[in-house]
Short mmCIF file of C-alpha atoms and ligand atoms in Angstrom, two decimals:
data_model
loop_
_atom_site.label_atom_id
_atom_site.label_comp_id
_atom_site.label_asym_id
_atom_site.label_seq_id
_atom_site.Cartn_x
_atom_site.Cartn_y
_atom_site.Cartn_z
CA MET A 1 -6.40 2.08 22.49
CA ARG A 2 -6.33 -0.78 24.96
CA LEU A 3 -9.17 -0.43 27.44
CA LEU A 4 -10.47 -2.71 30.13
CA ALA A 5 -13.89 -2.32 28.48
CA ALA A 6 -16.17 -2.87 31.44
CA ALA A 7 -19.86 -2.04 31.23
CA PHE A 8 -20.91 1.41 30.15
CA LEU A 9 -24.01 3.35 30.91
CA LEU A 10 -26.13 4.47 28.06
CA VAL A 11 -27.40 7.99 28.50
CA ALA A 12 -30.14 9.91 26.78
CA VAL A 13 -28.99 12.05 23.88
CA PRO A 14 -29.21 15.76 24.73
CA SER A 15 -29.83 18.41 22.13
CA LEU A 16 -26.56 19.32 20.48
CA ALA A 17 -24.87 22.69 20.66
CA GLN A 18 -23.76 24.39 17.47
CA VAL A 19 -20.04 24.17 16.88
CA PRO A 20 -18.10 26.31 14.41
CA SER A 21 -17.76 24.43 11.13
CA ALA A 22 -14.36 23.16 10.10
CA ASP A 23 -12.41 23.67 6.89
CA PRO A 24 -14.14 21.31 4.42
CA ALA A 25 -10.84 20.53 2.67
CA MET A 26 -9.33 19.30 5.94
CA ALA A 27 -12.38 17.16 6.63
CA ARG A 28 -12.15 15.70 3.10
CA ARG A 29 -8.47 14.81 3.38
CA ILE A 30 -9.03 13.12 6.74
CA ARG A 31 -11.93 11.20 5.30
CA GLY A 32 -9.80 10.04 2.37
CA ASP A 33 -7.04 8.79 4.68
CA VAL A 34 -9.45 7.01 7.02
CA GLU A 35 -11.22 5.39 4.07
CA PHE A 36 -7.94 3.99 2.81
CA LEU A 37 -6.52 2.91 6.18
CA ALA A 38 -9.79 1.31 7.35
CA SER A 39 -10.54 -0.42 4.05
CA ASP A 40 -11.21 -4.17 4.06
CA ASN A 41 -8.19 -4.67 1.79
CA LEU A 42 -5.84 -3.84 4.67
CA GLU A 43 -7.41 -6.67 6.69
CA GLY A 44 -7.32 -4.94 10.06
CA ARG A 45 -3.63 -3.83 9.96
CA ASP A 46 -2.41 -6.44 12.44
CA THR A 47 1.16 -5.98 13.69
CA GLY A 48 3.48 -7.82 11.31
CA SER A 49 0.80 -8.39 8.67
CA ARG A 50 0.92 -7.41 5.01
CA GLY A 51 -2.09 -5.13 5.59
CA HIS A 52 -0.17 -3.17 8.21
CA ALA A 53 2.92 -3.01 5.97
CA ILE A 54 0.80 -1.55 3.14
CA ALA A 55 -0.68 0.98 5.57
CA ALA A 56 2.88 1.89 6.61
CA ASP A 57 3.86 2.42 2.96
CA TYR A 58 0.82 4.66 2.58
CA VAL A 59 1.79 6.79 5.60
CA ALA A 60 5.35 7.09 4.29
CA ALA A 61 3.98 8.18 0.91
CA GLN A 62 1.83 10.82 2.62
CA PHE A 63 4.84 12.00 4.65
CA ARG A 64 6.73 12.40 1.37
CA ALA A 65 3.87 14.30 -0.27
CA ILE A 66 3.56 16.60 2.74
CA GLY A 67 7.23 17.50 2.49
CA LEU A 68 8.62 15.74 5.58
CA GLU A 69 12.05 14.15 5.62
CA PRO A 70 12.58 10.49 6.43
CA GLY A 71 13.21 10.12 10.17
CA GLY A 72 13.71 6.36 10.42
CA GLU A 73 16.70 4.04 10.25
CA LYS A 74 19.36 4.30 7.53
CA GLY A 75 17.89 7.48 6.10
CA GLY A 76 14.53 5.81 5.40
CA TRP A 77 10.98 6.22 6.66
CA PHE A 78 10.93 3.11 8.82
CA GLN A 79 12.28 1.66 12.00
CA GLN A 80 11.84 -2.10 11.84
CA VAL A 81 10.81 -3.35 15.26
CA PRO A 82 12.11 -6.88 16.02
CA PHE A 83 9.11 -8.83 17.28
CA ARG A 84 8.90 -12.35 18.63
CA ARG A 85 5.73 -14.43 18.86
CA ALA A 86 5.99 -17.04 21.61
CA SER A 87 3.60 -19.96 21.97
CA TYR A 88 3.46 -23.52 23.25
CA GLU A 89 3.54 -26.63 21.13
CA GLN A 90 3.07 -28.68 24.29
CA GLN A 91 1.41 -27.41 27.43
CA PRO A 92 3.88 -26.56 30.19
CA LYS A 93 4.12 -28.85 33.20
CA LEU A 94 3.19 -27.16 36.46
CA THR A 95 3.37 -29.06 39.74
CA LEU A 96 2.48 -27.53 43.06
CA MET A 97 3.86 -29.03 46.28
CA ILE A 98 1.20 -28.47 48.92
CA GLY A 99 1.66 -29.95 52.38
CA GLY A 100 4.43 -32.18 51.05
CA LYS A 101 2.20 -33.62 48.31
CA PRO A 102 2.60 -32.89 44.59
CA VAL A 103 -0.50 -31.56 42.83
CA ALA A 104 -0.31 -31.60 39.03
CA LEU A 105 -2.00 -28.45 37.72
CA GLU A 106 -4.12 -28.57 34.62
CA VAL A 107 -2.87 -25.73 32.46
CA GLY A 108 -5.73 -23.59 31.18
CA LYS A 109 -7.99 -24.69 34.02
CA ASP A 110 -6.04 -24.52 37.28
CA ALA A 111 -3.30 -22.19 36.16
CA GLY A 112 -1.91 -20.23 33.21
CA LEU A 113 1.71 -19.49 32.34
CA ARG A 114 2.67 -16.90 29.78
CA PRO A 115 4.95 -18.27 27.02
CA SER A 116 8.42 -16.73 27.22
CA VAL A 117 10.17 -14.59 24.59
CA ILE A 118 13.38 -14.67 26.68
CA ALA A 119 13.95 -18.30 27.68
CA ARG A 120 12.93 -21.01 25.23
CA SER A 121 13.23 -23.68 27.96
CA ARG A 122 12.29 -23.09 31.55
CA LYS A 123 12.88 -25.66 34.26
CA LEU A 124 12.83 -24.34 37.78
CA SER A 125 11.03 -24.41 41.07
CA ALA A 126 10.29 -21.58 43.47
CA GLY A 127 8.25 -20.69 46.52
CA PHE A 128 5.74 -17.86 46.86
CA VAL A 129 5.60 -14.63 48.80
CA PHE A 130 2.38 -12.69 49.22
CA VAL A 131 3.12 -8.95 48.94
CA GLY A 132 -0.27 -7.31 49.58
CA PHE A 133 -1.07 -4.99 46.69
CA GLY A 134 2.59 -5.25 45.64
CA LEU A 135 3.17 -1.49 45.67
CA LYS A 136 6.31 0.47 46.29
CA ASP A 137 6.10 4.23 46.07
CA ARG A 138 7.97 6.87 47.99
CA ARG A 139 5.51 9.71 47.40
CA TYR A 140 2.53 7.80 48.74
CA GLY A 141 4.50 5.89 51.35
CA PHE A 142 3.76 2.42 49.95
CA ASP A 143 6.32 -0.26 50.73
CA ASP A 144 4.54 -3.58 50.52
CA TYR A 145 7.90 -5.37 50.24
CA ARG A 146 9.23 -4.12 53.56
CA GLY A 147 10.56 -6.99 55.67
CA LEU A 148 10.00 -9.53 52.89
CA ASN A 149 12.69 -11.32 50.92
CA VAL A 150 11.38 -12.12 47.46
CA LYS A 151 14.71 -12.95 45.77
CA GLY A 152 14.23 -16.04 43.64
CA LYS A 153 10.56 -16.23 44.65
CA ILE A 154 7.23 -15.91 42.89
CA VAL A 155 5.45 -12.81 44.09
CA ILE A 156 1.68 -12.84 44.60
CA ALA A 157 -0.06 -9.46 44.60
CA LEU A 158 -3.72 -8.69 45.07
CA ALA A 159 -5.15 -6.62 42.18
CA GLY A 160 -5.92 -2.98 42.81
CA THR A 161 -4.65 -0.22 45.05
CA PRO A 162 -5.84 1.45 48.25
CA ALA A 163 -8.70 3.87 47.55
CA GLY A 164 -8.24 7.60 47.12
CA LEU A 165 -5.32 7.90 44.67
CA PRO A 166 -5.42 10.38 41.79
CA SER A 167 -6.54 8.44 38.70
CA ASP A 168 -3.29 8.83 36.69
CA VAL A 169 -1.17 7.73 39.66
CA ASP A 170 -3.55 4.86 40.34
CA ALA A 171 -3.33 3.72 36.72
CA HIS A 172 0.45 3.93 36.76
CA LEU A 173 0.83 1.98 40.02
CA LYS A 174 -1.55 -0.75 38.84
CA SER A 175 0.32 -1.18 35.59
CA SER A 176 3.82 -1.38 37.08
CA LYS A 177 3.48 -4.08 39.75
CA ASP A 178 5.40 -6.63 37.69
CA LEU A 179 8.28 -4.17 37.27
CA VAL A 180 8.38 -3.60 41.03
CA ALA A 181 8.46 -7.38 41.61
CA ALA A 182 11.33 -7.74 39.13
CA SER A 183 13.31 -4.90 40.69
CA GLU A 184 12.96 -6.60 44.08
CA GLY A 185 14.56 -9.75 42.68
CA ALA A 186 11.45 -11.90 42.20
CA ILE A 187 11.55 -14.45 39.37
CA GLY A 188 7.79 -14.76 39.00
CA PHE A 189 4.67 -12.64 39.30
CA VAL A 190 1.01 -13.46 39.90
CA GLU A 191 -1.82 -10.99 40.31
CA LEU A 192 -4.93 -12.37 41.98
CA PRO A 193 -8.33 -10.74 41.41
CA ARG A 194 -9.47 -8.52 44.21
CA ASN A 195 -12.81 -10.35 44.47
CA ASP A 196 -13.60 -14.01 44.36
CA GLY A 197 -16.25 -13.56 41.65
CA SER A 198 -15.72 -12.98 37.97
CA THR A 199 -13.20 -10.29 37.11
CA GLY A 200 -15.17 -9.17 34.05
CA ARG A 201 -11.97 -9.15 32.03
CA GLY A 202 -11.96 -12.60 30.51
CA ASP A 203 -10.47 -15.62 32.18
CA PRO A 204 -6.84 -14.86 33.08
CA VAL A 205 -6.04 -18.55 33.47
CA ARG A 206 -7.06 -19.40 29.94
CA ARG A 207 -5.64 -16.16 28.56
CA GLY A 208 -2.31 -16.73 30.32
CA GLY A 209 -1.11 -19.46 27.99
CA ARG A 210 -2.11 -17.83 24.73
CA PRO A 211 0.53 -16.93 22.13
CA LEU A 212 1.95 -13.51 22.77
CA VAL A 213 3.96 -10.93 20.87
CA ASP A 214 6.72 -8.84 22.37
CA TRP A 215 9.72 -6.96 21.04
CA VAL A 216 13.13 -8.41 21.77
CA ASP A 217 16.16 -6.29 20.88
CA ALA A 218 19.74 -7.22 19.97
CA ASP A 219 20.71 -7.10 23.66
CA GLY A 220 17.99 -9.59 24.55
CA ARG A 221 15.83 -6.97 26.28
CA ALA A 222 12.09 -7.38 25.86
CA GLY A 223 9.26 -4.84 25.95
CA SER A 224 6.66 -6.31 28.26
CA THR A 225 8.76 -8.86 30.13
CA PRO A 226 10.56 -7.12 33.01
CA PRO A 227 14.21 -8.21 33.27
CA GLY A 228 14.66 -11.29 35.46
CA LEU A 229 10.96 -12.10 35.64
CA GLN A 230 10.84 -15.64 34.24
CA LEU A 231 7.28 -16.59 35.16
CA LEU A 232 4.10 -14.60 34.59
CA LEU A 233 1.42 -16.80 36.10
CA SER A 234 -2.29 -16.89 36.81
CA PHE A 235 -4.32 -19.24 39.01
CA SER A 236 -7.95 -20.26 39.18
CA GLN A 237 -9.89 -19.04 42.21
CA ASP A 238 -9.76 -22.53 43.77
CA MET A 239 -6.05 -22.96 43.22
CA ALA A 240 -5.33 -19.40 44.36
CA ALA A 241 -7.05 -20.16 47.66
CA ARG A 242 -4.94 -23.32 48.08
CA LEU A 243 -1.71 -21.32 47.66
CA PHE A 244 -2.57 -19.90 51.09
CA ASP A 245 -2.78 -23.37 52.74
CA GLY A 246 -0.87 -23.16 56.01
CA ALA A 247 -0.45 -19.36 55.73
CA PRO A 248 -1.11 -16.89 58.57
CA ARG A 249 -4.26 -15.68 56.78
CA SER A 250 -6.49 -17.14 54.08
CA LEU A 251 -7.09 -15.50 50.72
CA ALA A 252 -10.70 -14.80 51.72
CA ALA A 253 -9.54 -13.06 54.90
CA ILE A 254 -7.09 -10.96 52.88
CA ARG A 255 -9.81 -9.90 50.49
CA ASP A 256 -12.01 -8.82 53.39
CA GLU A 257 -9.09 -6.96 54.90
CA ALA A 258 -8.43 -5.18 51.59
CA LYS A 259 -12.04 -3.96 51.55
CA ALA A 260 -11.92 -2.76 55.13
CA LYS A 261 -8.44 -1.28 55.46
CA GLY A 262 -7.16 -0.84 51.95
CA HIS A 263 -3.67 -1.75 53.12
CA LEU A 264 -2.17 -5.22 53.53
CA ARG A 265 0.89 -6.81 55.09
CA GLY A 266 2.59 -9.60 53.18
CA PHE A 267 4.05 -12.92 54.28
CA GLU A 268 5.74 -16.02 52.92
CA LEU A 269 3.64 -18.93 51.66
CA LYS A 270 4.21 -22.67 52.08
CA PRO A 271 3.62 -24.20 48.60
CA VAL A 272 6.39 -24.58 46.03
CA LEU A 273 5.81 -24.57 42.28
CA ALA A 274 7.84 -26.63 39.81
CA VAL A 275 7.72 -25.51 36.18
CA GLU A 276 8.85 -27.15 32.96
CA SER A 277 8.05 -25.47 29.68
CA GLU A 278 9.26 -25.10 26.12
CA SER A 279 8.20 -22.02 24.17
CA LYS A 280 8.10 -21.96 20.40
CA TRP A 281 9.38 -18.76 18.80
CA GLU A 282 8.59 -17.05 15.54
CA ASP A 283 10.51 -13.83 14.80
CA PHE A 284 9.28 -11.08 12.47
CA THR A 285 9.54 -7.33 12.04
CA SER A 286 6.95 -4.58 11.72
CA PRO A 287 7.67 -0.93 11.02
CA GLU A 288 7.37 2.29 12.92
CA VAL A 289 6.94 5.05 10.29
CA ILE A 290 8.81 8.26 11.08
CA GLY A 291 8.72 11.63 9.32
CA LEU A 292 10.68 14.71 10.32
CA LEU A 293 10.03 18.42 9.89
CA LYS A 294 13.25 20.28 10.69
CA GLY A 295 12.93 23.25 13.03
CA SER A 296 13.76 26.79 11.85
CA ASP A 297 15.45 28.15 14.97
CA PRO A 298 19.16 27.28 15.06
CA ALA A 299 19.13 27.24 18.87
CA LEU A 300 16.00 25.06 19.21
CA ALA A 301 15.97 22.85 16.10
CA ALA A 302 17.95 20.14 17.90
CA GLN A 303 14.93 19.61 20.18
CA HIS A 304 12.05 17.46 18.99
CA VAL A 305 8.32 17.61 19.61
CA VAL A 306 6.64 14.30 18.71
CA LEU A 307 3.17 13.65 17.32
CA MET A 308 2.22 10.00 17.20
CA GLY A 309 -0.69 7.68 16.52
CA HIS A 310 -0.87 3.92 16.27
CA LEU A 311 -1.36 2.50 12.80
CA ASP A 312 -1.81 -1.13 13.83
CA HIS A 313 -5.10 -2.70 14.85
CA LEU A 314 -6.39 -6.19 15.61
CA GLY A 315 -6.25 -7.86 12.19
CA MET A 316 -8.76 -10.58 11.32
CA LYS A 317 -11.12 -12.49 13.57
CA GLN A 318 -9.82 -16.05 13.75
CA ASP A 319 -13.05 -17.83 14.72
CA ALA A 320 -15.45 -16.01 12.38
CA LYS A 321 -18.45 -18.00 11.15
CA PRO A 322 -19.07 -18.21 7.39
CA GLY A 323 -20.57 -14.93 6.19
CA GLU A 324 -19.64 -13.07 9.38
CA ASP A 325 -17.67 -9.83 9.13
CA ALA A 326 -14.18 -10.95 10.16
CA ILE A 327 -12.20 -7.73 9.60
CA TYR A 328 -11.26 -5.48 12.49
CA ASN A 329 -11.10 -2.31 10.37
CA GLY A 330 -10.27 -0.03 13.30
CA ALA A 331 -11.75 3.06 11.62
CA LEU A 332 -11.75 5.12 14.82
CA ASP A 333 -9.13 2.94 16.60
CA ASN A 334 -6.93 4.20 15.10
CA ALA A 335 -7.18 5.02 11.38
CA ALA A 336 -8.78 8.27 12.60
CA GLY A 337 -5.84 9.08 14.87
CA VAL A 338 -3.29 8.51 12.10
CA ALA A 339 -5.38 10.47 9.58
CA THR A 340 -5.69 13.42 11.98
CA MET A 341 -1.94 13.23 12.69
CA LEU A 342 -1.29 13.39 8.92
CA GLU A 343 -3.57 16.42 8.72
CA ALA A 344 -1.70 18.07 11.60
CA ALA A 345 1.51 17.45 9.62
CA ARG A 346 -0.09 19.16 6.60
CA GLN A 347 -0.99 22.15 8.79
CA PHE A 348 2.63 22.39 9.94
CA ALA A 349 3.89 22.16 6.35
CA ALA A 350 1.38 24.71 5.04
CA GLN A 351 2.51 27.55 7.31
CA PRO A 352 4.89 30.13 5.81
CA VAL A 353 7.25 29.77 8.78
CA ARG A 354 8.46 26.40 9.97
CA PRO A 355 8.21 25.68 13.72
CA LYS A 356 11.22 26.63 15.84
CA ARG A 357 11.77 23.13 17.22
CA SER A 358 11.89 20.09 14.97
CA VAL A 359 8.77 17.95 14.83
CA LEU A 360 8.68 14.16 14.49
CA PHE A 361 5.59 12.37 13.21
CA ILE A 362 5.41 8.69 14.12
CA ALA A 363 2.88 6.03 13.10
CA ASN A 364 3.31 3.29 15.69
CA THR A 365 3.02 -0.46 15.37
CA GLY A 366 2.24 -3.04 18.06
CA GLU A 367 0.00 -0.73 20.14
CA GLU A 368 -2.81 -3.24 20.42
CA ARG A 369 -0.25 -5.86 21.53
CA GLY A 370 0.78 -3.78 24.52
CA LEU A 371 2.05 -0.34 23.37
CA LEU A 372 5.04 -2.19 21.92
CA GLY A 373 6.09 -0.10 18.92
CA ALA A 374 6.08 3.13 20.94
CA ASP A 375 7.94 1.35 23.73
CA TYR A 376 10.57 0.09 21.28
CA TYR A 377 10.97 3.58 19.82
CA ALA A 378 11.18 5.14 23.29
CA ASN A 379 14.00 2.69 24.08
CA HIS A 380 15.69 2.98 20.67
CA PRO A 381 14.89 6.48 19.39
CA THR A 382 16.17 7.55 15.95
CA VAL A 383 17.02 10.98 17.42
CA ALA A 384 18.96 11.68 20.64
CA ALA A 385 16.74 10.45 23.48
CA ASP A 386 17.09 13.65 25.51
CA SER A 387 16.17 15.77 22.48
CA ILE A 388 12.52 14.66 22.71
CA VAL A 389 10.97 17.41 24.81
CA GLY A 390 7.22 16.87 24.44
CA LEU A 391 4.71 14.53 22.89
CA VAL A 392 1.14 14.50 21.57
CA ASP A 393 -0.54 11.12 21.10
CA LEU A 394 -3.57 10.83 18.84
CA ASP A 395 -5.51 7.69 19.69
CA MET A 396 -9.11 6.71 19.08
CA PRO A 397 -10.85 10.05 18.67
CA VAL A 398 -14.54 9.14 18.87
CA LEU A 399 -15.66 11.25 15.90
CA LEU A 400 -19.36 10.43 16.13
CA TYR A 401 -20.70 13.79 17.41
CA PRO A 402 -19.63 17.44 17.31
CA PHE A 403 -17.38 17.45 20.37
CA THR A 404 -17.20 20.62 22.46
CA ASP A 405 -14.83 19.42 25.17
CA VAL A 406 -11.81 17.16 25.59
CA THR A 407 -10.08 15.34 28.43
CA ALA A 408 -6.32 15.84 28.22
CA PHE A 409 -4.66 12.78 29.73
CA GLY A 410 -1.26 13.60 31.17
CA ALA A 411 -1.55 17.35 30.59
CA ASP A 412 -2.11 18.31 34.22
CA HIS A 413 1.38 17.16 35.14
CA SER A 414 3.23 19.61 32.96
CA THR A 415 3.02 22.98 31.23
CA ILE A 416 1.17 21.14 28.45
CA GLY A 417 -1.99 21.62 30.58
CA ALA A 418 -1.90 25.37 29.95
CA THR A 419 -1.03 24.78 26.29
CA VAL A 420 -4.10 22.56 25.85
CA ALA A 421 -6.32 25.10 27.62
CA ASP A 422 -5.07 27.90 25.34
CA ALA A 423 -5.50 25.86 22.17
CA GLY A 424 -8.94 24.72 23.31
CA ARG A 425 -10.02 28.28 24.07
CA SER A 426 -8.95 29.39 20.58
CA MET A 427 -11.45 26.89 19.16
CA GLY A 428 -14.24 27.01 21.72
CA VAL A 429 -13.28 23.60 23.15
CA ALA A 430 -13.39 23.16 26.93
CA VAL A 431 -11.07 20.90 28.93
CA ALA A 432 -12.91 18.48 31.22
CA PRO A 433 -11.74 16.10 33.96
CA ASP A 434 -11.40 12.36 33.23
CA PRO A 435 -14.98 11.03 32.90
CA MET A 436 -13.95 7.35 33.18
CA PRO A 437 -11.06 7.04 35.67
CA GLN A 438 -11.79 3.31 36.05
CA GLU A 439 -10.48 2.79 32.50
CA ALA A 440 -7.01 4.07 33.40
CA ILE A 441 -6.65 5.58 29.93
CA PHE A 442 -3.51 7.45 31.02
CA THR A 443 -1.51 4.21 30.92
CA ARG A 444 -3.34 2.58 28.00
CA SER A 445 -1.97 4.37 25.02
CA ASP A 446 1.44 4.99 23.47
CA HIS A 447 2.23 8.31 25.16
CA TYR A 448 2.65 6.51 28.51
CA GLN A 449 5.83 4.80 27.25
CA PHE A 450 7.35 8.26 26.79
CA VAL A 451 6.08 9.53 30.14
CA ARG A 452 8.07 6.61 31.60
CA LYS A 453 11.13 8.07 29.87
CA GLY A 454 10.49 11.45 31.45
CA VAL A 455 8.83 13.16 28.45
CA PRO A 456 5.81 15.40 29.22
CA ALA A 457 3.01 14.07 27.02
CA VAL A 458 -0.69 14.41 26.33
CA LEU A 459 -3.49 12.36 24.79
CA LEU A 460 -6.74 14.12 23.96
CA MET A 461 -9.98 12.23 24.37
CA THR A 462 -13.05 13.78 22.77
CA GLY A 463 -15.24 14.70 25.75
CA TYR A 464 -18.59 13.75 27.27
CA ALA A 465 -20.36 17.06 26.56
CA ASN A 466 -22.70 17.70 23.62
CA GLY A 467 -23.66 14.08 23.03
CA GLY A 468 -20.24 12.67 23.89
CA ALA A 469 -21.37 10.56 26.86
CA ALA A 470 -23.95 8.73 24.75
CA ALA A 471 -21.57 8.34 21.80
CA TRP A 472 -18.80 6.94 24.01
CA GLY A 473 -21.29 4.68 25.79
CA SER A 474 -22.52 3.04 22.63
CA TYR A 475 -19.06 2.99 21.00
CA LEU A 476 -17.38 1.28 23.96
CA GLY A 477 -20.39 -0.96 24.59
CA LYS A 478 -20.90 -2.29 21.07
CA VAL A 479 -18.22 -1.17 18.63
CA TYR A 480 -14.84 -0.85 20.38
CA HIS A 481 -12.46 -3.67 19.33
CA SER A 482 -15.14 -5.32 17.22
CA PRO A 483 -15.46 -5.61 13.42
CA GLN A 484 -18.16 -2.90 13.69
CA ASP A 485 -15.48 -0.21 14.15
CA ASP A 486 -15.62 0.31 10.40
CA LEU A 487 -16.71 2.84 7.79
CA SER A 488 -20.40 2.04 8.21
CA GLN A 489 -20.41 4.29 11.31
CA ARG A 490 -21.71 7.82 10.89
CA ILE A 491 -18.34 9.48 11.22
CA ASP A 492 -18.45 13.25 11.75
CA TRP A 493 -15.57 14.35 9.49
CA ASP A 494 -15.90 17.95 10.67
CA SER A 495 -15.05 16.71 14.16
CA GLY A 496 -12.04 14.97 12.66
CA ALA A 497 -10.87 18.28 11.20
CA ARG A 498 -11.35 20.04 14.54
CA TYR A 499 -9.51 17.26 16.41
CA ALA A 500 -6.60 17.56 13.94
CA LEU A 501 -6.53 21.35 14.26
CA LEU A 502 -6.62 21.23 18.06
CA ASN A 503 -3.74 18.76 18.23
CA TYR A 504 -1.85 20.83 15.65
CA ARG A 505 -2.23 24.00 17.73
CA ILE A 506 -1.04 22.22 20.87
CA ALA A 507 2.00 20.76 19.11
CA ARG A 508 2.73 24.04 17.33
CA GLU A 509 2.74 25.92 20.63
CA MET A 510 5.06 23.26 22.10
CA ALA A 511 7.37 23.61 19.10
CA ASP A 512 7.44 27.44 19.10
CA ALA A 513 7.41 28.38 22.78
CA ALA A 514 10.50 29.99 24.27
CA GLN A 515 10.58 27.26 26.92
CA ARG A 516 10.32 23.54 26.21
CA PRO A 517 7.38 21.74 27.88
CA MET A 518 8.23 21.18 31.53
CA TRP A 519 6.93 19.05 34.37
CA LEU A 520 5.32 21.09 37.09
CA LYS A 521 7.34 21.52 40.26
CA GLY A 522 6.66 18.63 42.62
CA ASP A 523 4.69 16.66 40.04
CA TYR A 524 4.53 12.94 40.73
CA PHE A 525 5.51 11.77 37.24
CA GLY A 526 8.15 14.43 36.70
CA ASP A 527 9.83 13.56 39.99
CA LEU A 528 9.57 9.83 39.32
CA PHE A 529 10.80 9.72 35.74
CA ASP A 530 12.74 12.94 35.17
CA ALA A 531 14.15 13.85 38.57
CA LYS A 532 16.84 16.15 37.18
CA GLY A 533 14.92 17.86 34.39
CA PRO A 534 13.74 21.48 34.35
CA ARG A 535 10.58 22.41 36.27
CA ALA A 536 7.85 24.97 35.86
CA PRO A 537 6.55 26.69 38.99
ZN1 ZN B 601 -7.47 -0.42 20.46
#
């Protein structure tokens, strides 16, 4: 999971409701898998590391033992994702022409420029266009680019969106501003914080120049670099304000306007930026692990339902002090998701009748680097792309209390919503609305990359009821993405078994139903990403 991780409220622990106990054998198997995958010996399963490769071998071995068939490349279990790590040996040179005078920018202090996985050398100069929030959306009537020509320009967008959008739509629009800029012909993209204080998300200027990992395929396409977008930039608050020198309105005035009106008109800016940079590249591969259970119905077996969970985590802490725990074990994020996916696979295999549709089980890589493995698979599937009809993502189940409700991200947009409700009812699990819309979880896990390909998908978050709010509060506040997400936590293995069973029942229903999962008629995401697909009333 890749959250914004803001501050979380700690709440008093209520008395816990009784939940039906789970099958102890299921709980034991999940525990065994988590204990292996989260062990110190795997060193945090970083994308491309030996620890992750060993974890991938383990998942493949489990797939074999369960009775799945290899679903990867060349008849094997794996799809090797071609990754590239880009970094700087020498800081890039950034010069801003303001009022006819060159201002040399100090990289890491005044500005940040993301290393490039597409162009080793960059030498260019371009002007800026402010585009308001940088949104373009037919349904909601946003067209912040109207009347502006951004071809060959660097686009500057203010972070955020106008108030009042549904949380999934809001999350989607916020996460696709760079794609919009690229599709409008911009060559660079900058997002400025909505406020002039701290953003609470680390310093984007310093972060901007850090080494980054992306996939780059044989055609030169990359995962997180939109085509044509050569510059992903950030500016300090001072420098950002100076970009508006000579403009119709100052940055401060725009920020006030955004608070008051929530809608902004863009305009061209005066400064011009010259860039010279050399990126250093290091190429490597890391596997997706794919197992297949063939469907039993001759008419439906060509369709695939996908269960996935990310196997990678954050690796080792680079700046650990002597004696400090340096291993990001990722026990809940996401050894627990992979272990519960394996248990769901065992449930499928244990039934006397195979599901009607085929089922793919995928352990993703590169999730913590930006949902990269899932994105690569979604763009290079090992089965026909249009045969993937529905998806269940298992990511970061917080198994620290006996959950009695779940939030089903993405489910409300398709018939999967009813499937989740049915499966939940069969186990006494309620479905609750998103308790933390500010975290935009809908776009922060692997299923979103398939939603973007038009596939109805769901991610279940263990809910806030029955001690969940307190458990989530302390997990996100102290443990999430830290070396403390390890086996010393009091993991409730029964909850793991129930999470596995719930996801199994949802996927089983998707695989057996007469109709494939369908977007609801008029749904925003269905209409955006699968305009021609079938619809449910
Ligand atoms: Zn994570």
